[in-house]
CSV table of C-alpha atoms in Angstrom, one decimal:
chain,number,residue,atom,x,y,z
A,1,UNK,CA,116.0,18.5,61.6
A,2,UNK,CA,115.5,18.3,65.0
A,3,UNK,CA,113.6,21.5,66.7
A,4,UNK,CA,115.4,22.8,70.0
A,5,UNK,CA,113.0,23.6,72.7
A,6,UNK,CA,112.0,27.4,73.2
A,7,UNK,CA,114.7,28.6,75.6
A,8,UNK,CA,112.1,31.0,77.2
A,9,UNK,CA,109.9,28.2,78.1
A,10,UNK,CA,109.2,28.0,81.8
A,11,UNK,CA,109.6,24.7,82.8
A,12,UNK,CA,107.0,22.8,84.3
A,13,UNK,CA,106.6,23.0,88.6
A,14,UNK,CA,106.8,20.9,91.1
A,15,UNK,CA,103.4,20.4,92.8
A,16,UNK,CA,103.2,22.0,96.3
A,17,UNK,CA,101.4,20.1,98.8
A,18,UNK,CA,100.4,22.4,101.8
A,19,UNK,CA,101.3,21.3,105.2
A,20,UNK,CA,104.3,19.1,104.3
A,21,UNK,CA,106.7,21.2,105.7
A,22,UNK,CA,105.1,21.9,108.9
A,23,UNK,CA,104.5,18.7,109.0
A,24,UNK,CA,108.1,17.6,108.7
A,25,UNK,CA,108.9,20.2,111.2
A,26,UNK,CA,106.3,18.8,114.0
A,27,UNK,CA,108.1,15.5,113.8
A,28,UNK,CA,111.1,16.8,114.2
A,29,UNK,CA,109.7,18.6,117.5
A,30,UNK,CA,108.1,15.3,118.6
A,31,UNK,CA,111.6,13.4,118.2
A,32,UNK,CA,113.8,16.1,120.1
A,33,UNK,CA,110.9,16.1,122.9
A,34,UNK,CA,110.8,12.2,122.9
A,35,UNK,CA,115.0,11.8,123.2
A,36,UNK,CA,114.7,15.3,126.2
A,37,UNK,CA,112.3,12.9,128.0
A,38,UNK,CA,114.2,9.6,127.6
A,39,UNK,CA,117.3,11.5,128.9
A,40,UNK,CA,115.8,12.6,131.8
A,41,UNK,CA,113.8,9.7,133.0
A,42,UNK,CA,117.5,7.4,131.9
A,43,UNK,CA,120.4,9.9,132.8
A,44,UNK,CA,121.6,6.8,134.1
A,45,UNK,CA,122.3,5.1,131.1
A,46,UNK,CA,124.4,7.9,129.2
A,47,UNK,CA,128.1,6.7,129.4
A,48,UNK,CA,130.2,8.8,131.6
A,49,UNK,CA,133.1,8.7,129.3
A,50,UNK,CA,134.9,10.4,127.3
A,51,UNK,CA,134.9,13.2,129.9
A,52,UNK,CA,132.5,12.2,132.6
A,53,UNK,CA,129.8,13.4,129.9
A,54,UNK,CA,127.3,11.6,131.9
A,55,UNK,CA,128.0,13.8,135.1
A,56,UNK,CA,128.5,16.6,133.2
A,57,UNK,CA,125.1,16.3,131.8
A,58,UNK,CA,123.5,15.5,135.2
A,59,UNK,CA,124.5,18.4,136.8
A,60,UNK,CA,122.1,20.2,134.8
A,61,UNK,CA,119.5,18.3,134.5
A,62,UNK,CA,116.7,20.0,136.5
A,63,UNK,CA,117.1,22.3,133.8
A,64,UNK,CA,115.4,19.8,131.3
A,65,UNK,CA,112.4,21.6,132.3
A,66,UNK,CA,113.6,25.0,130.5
A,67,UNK,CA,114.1,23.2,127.4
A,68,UNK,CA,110.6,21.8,127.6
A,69,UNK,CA,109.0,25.3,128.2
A,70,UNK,CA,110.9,25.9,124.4
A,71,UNK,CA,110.0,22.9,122.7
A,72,UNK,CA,106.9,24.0,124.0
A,73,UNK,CA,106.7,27.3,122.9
A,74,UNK,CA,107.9,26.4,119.5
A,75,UNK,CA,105.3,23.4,119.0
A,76,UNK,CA,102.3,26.1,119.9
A,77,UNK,CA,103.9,28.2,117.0
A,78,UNK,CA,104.0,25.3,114.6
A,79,UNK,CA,100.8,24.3,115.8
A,80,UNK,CA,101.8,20.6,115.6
A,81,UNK,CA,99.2,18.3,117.2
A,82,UNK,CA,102.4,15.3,117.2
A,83,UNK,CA,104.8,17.7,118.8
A,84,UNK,CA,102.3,18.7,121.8
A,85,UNK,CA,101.6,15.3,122.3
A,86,UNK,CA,105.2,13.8,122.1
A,87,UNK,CA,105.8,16.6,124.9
A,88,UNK,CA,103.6,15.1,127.5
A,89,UNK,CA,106.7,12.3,128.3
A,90,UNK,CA,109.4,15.0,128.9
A,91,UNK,CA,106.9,16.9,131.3
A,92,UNK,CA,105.8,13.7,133.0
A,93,UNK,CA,109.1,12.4,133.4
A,94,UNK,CA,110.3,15.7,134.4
A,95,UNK,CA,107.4,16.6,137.0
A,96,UNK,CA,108.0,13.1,138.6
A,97,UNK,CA,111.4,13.4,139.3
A,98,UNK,CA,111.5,17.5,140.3
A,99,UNK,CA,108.1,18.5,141.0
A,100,UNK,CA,107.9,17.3,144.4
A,101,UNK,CA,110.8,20.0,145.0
A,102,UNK,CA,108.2,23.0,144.3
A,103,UNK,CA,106.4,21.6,146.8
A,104,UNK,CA,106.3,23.9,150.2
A,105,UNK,CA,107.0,20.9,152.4
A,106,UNK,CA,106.0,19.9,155.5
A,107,UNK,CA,105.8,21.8,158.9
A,108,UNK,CA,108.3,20.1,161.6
A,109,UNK,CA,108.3,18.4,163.8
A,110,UNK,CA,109.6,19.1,167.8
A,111,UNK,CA,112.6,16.8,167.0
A,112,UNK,CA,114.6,18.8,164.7
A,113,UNK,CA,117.0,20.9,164.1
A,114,UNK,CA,118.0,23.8,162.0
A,115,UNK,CA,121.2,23.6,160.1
A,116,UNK,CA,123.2,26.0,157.5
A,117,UNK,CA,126.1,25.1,155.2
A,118,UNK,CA,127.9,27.5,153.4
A,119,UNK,CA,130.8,28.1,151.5
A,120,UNK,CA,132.2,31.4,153.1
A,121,UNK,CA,134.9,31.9,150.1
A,122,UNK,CA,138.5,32.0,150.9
A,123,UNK,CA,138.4,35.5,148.9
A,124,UNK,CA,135.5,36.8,151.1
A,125,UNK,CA,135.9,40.1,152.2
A,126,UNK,CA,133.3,41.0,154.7
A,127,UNK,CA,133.4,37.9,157.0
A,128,UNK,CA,131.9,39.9,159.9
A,129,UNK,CA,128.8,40.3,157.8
A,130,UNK,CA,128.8,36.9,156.4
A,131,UNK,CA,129.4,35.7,160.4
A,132,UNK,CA,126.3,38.1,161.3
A,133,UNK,CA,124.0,36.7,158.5
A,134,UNK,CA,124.3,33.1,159.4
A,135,UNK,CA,123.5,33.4,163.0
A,136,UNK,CA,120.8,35.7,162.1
A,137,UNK,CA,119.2,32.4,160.6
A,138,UNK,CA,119.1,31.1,164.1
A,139,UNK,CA,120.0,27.7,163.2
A,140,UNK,CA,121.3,24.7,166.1
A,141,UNK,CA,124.2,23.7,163.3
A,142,UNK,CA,126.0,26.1,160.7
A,143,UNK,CA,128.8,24.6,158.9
A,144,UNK,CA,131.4,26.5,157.0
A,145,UNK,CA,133.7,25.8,154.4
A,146,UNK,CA,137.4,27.5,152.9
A,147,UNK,CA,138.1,28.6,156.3
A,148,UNK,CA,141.7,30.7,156.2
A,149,UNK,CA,143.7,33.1,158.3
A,150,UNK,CA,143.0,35.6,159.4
A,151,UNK,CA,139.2,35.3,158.4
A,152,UNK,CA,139.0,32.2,160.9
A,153,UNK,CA,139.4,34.1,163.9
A,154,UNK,CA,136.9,36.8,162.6
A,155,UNK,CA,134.2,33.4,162.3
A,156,UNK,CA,135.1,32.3,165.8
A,157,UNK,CA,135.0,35.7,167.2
A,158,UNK,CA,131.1,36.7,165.6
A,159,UNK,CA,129.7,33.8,166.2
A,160,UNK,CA,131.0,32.8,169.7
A,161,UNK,CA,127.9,34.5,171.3
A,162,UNK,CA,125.4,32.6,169.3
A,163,UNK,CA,127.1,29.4,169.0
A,164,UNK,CA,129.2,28.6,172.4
A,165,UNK,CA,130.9,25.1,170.9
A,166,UNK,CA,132.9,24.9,167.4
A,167,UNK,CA,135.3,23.0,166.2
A,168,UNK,CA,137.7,23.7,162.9
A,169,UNK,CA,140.0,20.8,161.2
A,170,UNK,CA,141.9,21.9,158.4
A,171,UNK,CA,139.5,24.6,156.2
A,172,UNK,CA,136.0,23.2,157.4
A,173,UNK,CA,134.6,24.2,160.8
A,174,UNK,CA,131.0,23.3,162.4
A,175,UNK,CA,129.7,25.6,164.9
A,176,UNK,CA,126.8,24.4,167.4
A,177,UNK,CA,124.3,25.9,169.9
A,178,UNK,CA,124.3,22.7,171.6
A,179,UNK,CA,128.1,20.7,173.0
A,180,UNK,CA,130.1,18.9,171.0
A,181,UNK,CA,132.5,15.8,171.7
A,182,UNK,CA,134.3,13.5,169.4
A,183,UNK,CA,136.1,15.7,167.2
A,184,UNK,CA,138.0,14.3,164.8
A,185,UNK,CA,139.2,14.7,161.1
A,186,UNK,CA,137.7,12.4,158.3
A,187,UNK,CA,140.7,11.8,156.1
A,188,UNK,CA,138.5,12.3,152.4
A,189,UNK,CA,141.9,13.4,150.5
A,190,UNK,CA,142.6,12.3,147.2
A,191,UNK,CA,146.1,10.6,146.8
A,192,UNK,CA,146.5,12.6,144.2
A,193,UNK,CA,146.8,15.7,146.0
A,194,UNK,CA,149.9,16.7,148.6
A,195,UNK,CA,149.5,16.3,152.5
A,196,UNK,CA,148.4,19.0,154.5
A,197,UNK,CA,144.7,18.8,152.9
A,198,UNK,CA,142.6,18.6,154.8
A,199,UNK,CA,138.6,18.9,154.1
A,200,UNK,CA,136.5,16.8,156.6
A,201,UNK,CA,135.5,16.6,159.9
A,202,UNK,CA,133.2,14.5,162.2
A,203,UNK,CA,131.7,15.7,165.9
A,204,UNK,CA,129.1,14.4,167.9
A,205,UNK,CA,126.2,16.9,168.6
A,206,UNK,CA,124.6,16.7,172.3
A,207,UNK,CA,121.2,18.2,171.0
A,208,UNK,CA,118.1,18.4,173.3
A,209,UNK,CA,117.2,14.9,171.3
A,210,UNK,CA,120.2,12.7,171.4
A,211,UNK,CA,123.1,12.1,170.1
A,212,UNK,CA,123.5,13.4,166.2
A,213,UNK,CA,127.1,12.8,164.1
A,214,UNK,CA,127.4,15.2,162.3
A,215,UNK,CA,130.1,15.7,159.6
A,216,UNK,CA,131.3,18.5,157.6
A,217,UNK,CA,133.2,17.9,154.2
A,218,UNK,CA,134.3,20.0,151.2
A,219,UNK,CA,135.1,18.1,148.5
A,220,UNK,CA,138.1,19.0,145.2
A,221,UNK,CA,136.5,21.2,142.9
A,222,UNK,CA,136.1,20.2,139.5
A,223,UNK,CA,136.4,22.0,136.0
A,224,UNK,CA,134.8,21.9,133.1
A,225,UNK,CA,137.3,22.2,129.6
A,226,UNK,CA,137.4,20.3,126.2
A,227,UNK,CA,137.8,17.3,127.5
A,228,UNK,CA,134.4,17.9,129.5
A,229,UNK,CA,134.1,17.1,133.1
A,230,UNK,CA,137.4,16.7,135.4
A,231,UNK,CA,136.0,15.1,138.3
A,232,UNK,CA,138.4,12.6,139.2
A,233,UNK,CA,139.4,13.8,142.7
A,234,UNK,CA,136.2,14.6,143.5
A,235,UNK,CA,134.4,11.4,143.0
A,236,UNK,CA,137.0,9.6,144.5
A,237,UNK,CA,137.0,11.6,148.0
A,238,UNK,CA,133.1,11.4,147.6
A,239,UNK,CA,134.1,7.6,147.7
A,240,UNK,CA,136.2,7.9,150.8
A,241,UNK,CA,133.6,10.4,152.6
A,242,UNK,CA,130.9,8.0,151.8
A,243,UNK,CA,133.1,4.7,153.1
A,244,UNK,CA,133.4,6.9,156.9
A,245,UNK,CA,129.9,7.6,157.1
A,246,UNK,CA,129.1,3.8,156.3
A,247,UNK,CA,131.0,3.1,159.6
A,248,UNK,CA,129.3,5.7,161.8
A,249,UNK,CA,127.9,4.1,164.7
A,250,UNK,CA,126.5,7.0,166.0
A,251,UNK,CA,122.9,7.5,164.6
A,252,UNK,CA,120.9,10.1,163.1
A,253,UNK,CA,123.7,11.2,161.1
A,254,UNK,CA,123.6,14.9,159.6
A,255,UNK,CA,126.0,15.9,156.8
A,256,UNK,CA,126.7,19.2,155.5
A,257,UNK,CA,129.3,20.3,152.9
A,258,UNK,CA,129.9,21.6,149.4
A,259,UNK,CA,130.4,18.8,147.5
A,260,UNK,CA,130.6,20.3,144.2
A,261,UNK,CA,128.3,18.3,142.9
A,262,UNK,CA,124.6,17.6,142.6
A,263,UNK,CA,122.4,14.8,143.9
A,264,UNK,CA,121.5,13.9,140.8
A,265,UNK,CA,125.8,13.7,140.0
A,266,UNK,CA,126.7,10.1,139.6
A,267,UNK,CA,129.7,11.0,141.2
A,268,UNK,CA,128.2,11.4,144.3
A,269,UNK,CA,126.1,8.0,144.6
A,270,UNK,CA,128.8,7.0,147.6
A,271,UNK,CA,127.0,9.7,149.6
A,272,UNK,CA,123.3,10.2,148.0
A,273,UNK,CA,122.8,6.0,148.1
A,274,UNK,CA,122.8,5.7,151.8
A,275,UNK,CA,121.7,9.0,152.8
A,276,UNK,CA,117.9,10.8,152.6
A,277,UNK,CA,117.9,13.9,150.4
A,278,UNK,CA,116.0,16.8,150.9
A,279,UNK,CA,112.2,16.8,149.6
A,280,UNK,CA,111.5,20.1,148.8
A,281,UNK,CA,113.2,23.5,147.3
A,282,UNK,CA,115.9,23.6,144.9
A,283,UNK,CA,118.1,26.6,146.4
A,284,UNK,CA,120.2,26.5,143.6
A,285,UNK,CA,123.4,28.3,145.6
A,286,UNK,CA,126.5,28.3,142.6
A,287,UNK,CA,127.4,30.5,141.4
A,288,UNK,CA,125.9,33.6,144.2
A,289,UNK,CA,125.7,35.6,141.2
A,290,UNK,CA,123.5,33.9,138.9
A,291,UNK,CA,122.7,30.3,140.5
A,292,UNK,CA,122.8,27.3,138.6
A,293,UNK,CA,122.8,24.2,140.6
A,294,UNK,CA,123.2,23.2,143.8
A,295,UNK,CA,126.3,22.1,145.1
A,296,UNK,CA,126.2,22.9,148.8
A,297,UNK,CA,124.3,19.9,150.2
A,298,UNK,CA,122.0,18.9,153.3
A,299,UNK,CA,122.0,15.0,153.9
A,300,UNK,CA,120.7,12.8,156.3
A,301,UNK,CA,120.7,9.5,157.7
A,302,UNK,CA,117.8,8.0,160.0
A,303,UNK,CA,116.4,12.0,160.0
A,304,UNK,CA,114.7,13.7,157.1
A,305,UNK,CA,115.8,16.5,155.5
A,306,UNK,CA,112.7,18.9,155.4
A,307,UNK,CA,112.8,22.2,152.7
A,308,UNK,CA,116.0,23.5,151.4
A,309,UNK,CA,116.3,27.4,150.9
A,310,UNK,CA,119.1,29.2,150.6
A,311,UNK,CA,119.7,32.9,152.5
A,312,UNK,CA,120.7,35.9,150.8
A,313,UNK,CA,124.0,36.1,149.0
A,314,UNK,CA,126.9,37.0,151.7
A,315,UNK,CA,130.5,38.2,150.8
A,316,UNK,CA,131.1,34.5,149.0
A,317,UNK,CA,130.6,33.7,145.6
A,318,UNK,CA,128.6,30.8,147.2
A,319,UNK,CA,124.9,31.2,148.5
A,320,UNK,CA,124.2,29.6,152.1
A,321,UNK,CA,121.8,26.9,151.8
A,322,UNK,CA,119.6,26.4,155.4
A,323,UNK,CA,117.0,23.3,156.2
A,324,UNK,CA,115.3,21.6,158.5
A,325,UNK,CA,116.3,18.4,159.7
A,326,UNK,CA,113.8,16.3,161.7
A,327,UNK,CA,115.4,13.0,163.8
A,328,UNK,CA,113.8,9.9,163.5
């Protein structure tokens, strides 16, 4: 007969080995570090499809350096040696492409000039105020954008002492301390959208140091939804802005808009490959609320774009952004 085991007998353990776990866990750290630091220092790279998730994923992406400060956190909790170490390429990569914008920046120059963009809000309510804020700034150039009756002539009317010349196409206006000539709209519509848009314009500013063209542009929002990123109409009047200022003859070249997009946007390369970005600050001006990104811009061609800033929040749900702009 054969004997059944005891059923009260405790069957024998698995051997433990300390460590393994943590172990495990620190190499998991390392890998999520090492991927974080290869999508930073490659954005590029990530397919923009399905649903521009390569834009989508840019317009973020100085916030890289928030998930670092976690991985961080969590690897000096572990106390893994291999996740530390894997973390120095996420913060090198990171520190060489957005450290230089915690940087103070240089003082000016005597050729430059001061210059404001902001998104006033079509929905703004205290346009007086807003009006009274920007010239406060004391800038040569403020640009405004989503420009509507009857806030318009409240604009023109607070800011005609400070800034004598001004010009308004469509819902974008530039208003200058110093004369302006060659006004003229910059057709950057989408065919997509009906006639009457219109969302660019292009003067020439008389400033104490030459002649400056200077353009103002706001380009088609976009949306994020389950299909990710619609940025269609935008990238291709980003495309259509960045063909006109190709063709300026007029040099430096200033321009100022909300292009509802960040530098790092691939959407934007029409505009950020053949124009100088600015080298310090990341005034992060959308939403006024709680900013996340920048998507009102300062660029510049045959100038340098100093520190970017932006002012305290106005009636919009858009903060201004102000920098300096020194001429070659």
């Amino acid at each position: 007969m054969v004997e059944r085991a005891d059923s009260g007998a405790v069957a024998a353990e698995t051997p433990v080995v300390p460590g393994v776990g943590k172990r495990r866990r620190g190499w998991v750290l390392a890998g999520v570090a090492v991927v974080l630091g290869g999508v930073l220092g490659f954005h590029r790279l990530v397919p923009n499809w399905p649903g521009r998730v390569g834009s989508l994923m840019e317009s973020f992406l100085p916030w890289g350096g928030a998930l670092v400060v976690v991985l961080l956190v969590v690897a000096l909790v572990r106390r893994s040696a291999v996740a530390l170490v894997a973390l120095l390429l996420p913060v090198g990569v990171w520190v060489d492409t957005f450290g230089g914008l915690l940087l103070p920046g240089e003082e000016g120059g005597g050729r430059e000039l001061v210059v404001v963009q902001h998104n006033v809000s079509d929905e703004n309510r205290d346009p007086a105020g807003t009006a009274r804020a920007l010239a406060d700034s004391g800038a040569d150039l403020v640009a405004l954008d989503e420009l509507v009756d009857p806030q318009l002539a409240v604009y023109e009317k607070a800011l005609a002492a400070d800034y004598p010349h001004h010009v308004v196409r469509g819902t974008v206006g530039l208003w200058s301390k110093h004369p302006l000539s060659g006004e003229q709209v910059v057709d950057i519509k989408p065919r997509s959208i009906e006639v009457g848009w219109s969302r660019g314009l292009r003067a020439v500013v008389r400033s104490p140091y030459g002649d400056v063209a200077a353009y103002v542009a706001h380009l088609p929002s976009v949306r994020v939804g389950v299909g990710g990123l619609a940025s269609q109409r935008r990238d291709e009047s980003a495309a259509l802005l960045g063909r006109a200022i190709a063709g300026e003859s007029v040099e430096p070249v200033i321009l100022l808009g909300d292009l509802n997009g960040v530098v790092e946007d691939r959407g934007l390369r029409p505009l950020t490959s053949q124009l100088a970005l600015a080298e310090s600050g990341f005034a992060f001006s959308f939403p006024a609320a709680f900013p996340l990104a920048r998507i009102d811009q300062v660029m510049a061609r045959s100038a340098t774009v100093g520190h970017i800033r932006t002012l305290p929040a106005t009636g919009s749900d858009h903060l201004p952004v102000v920098a300096r702009v020194t001429l070659e």
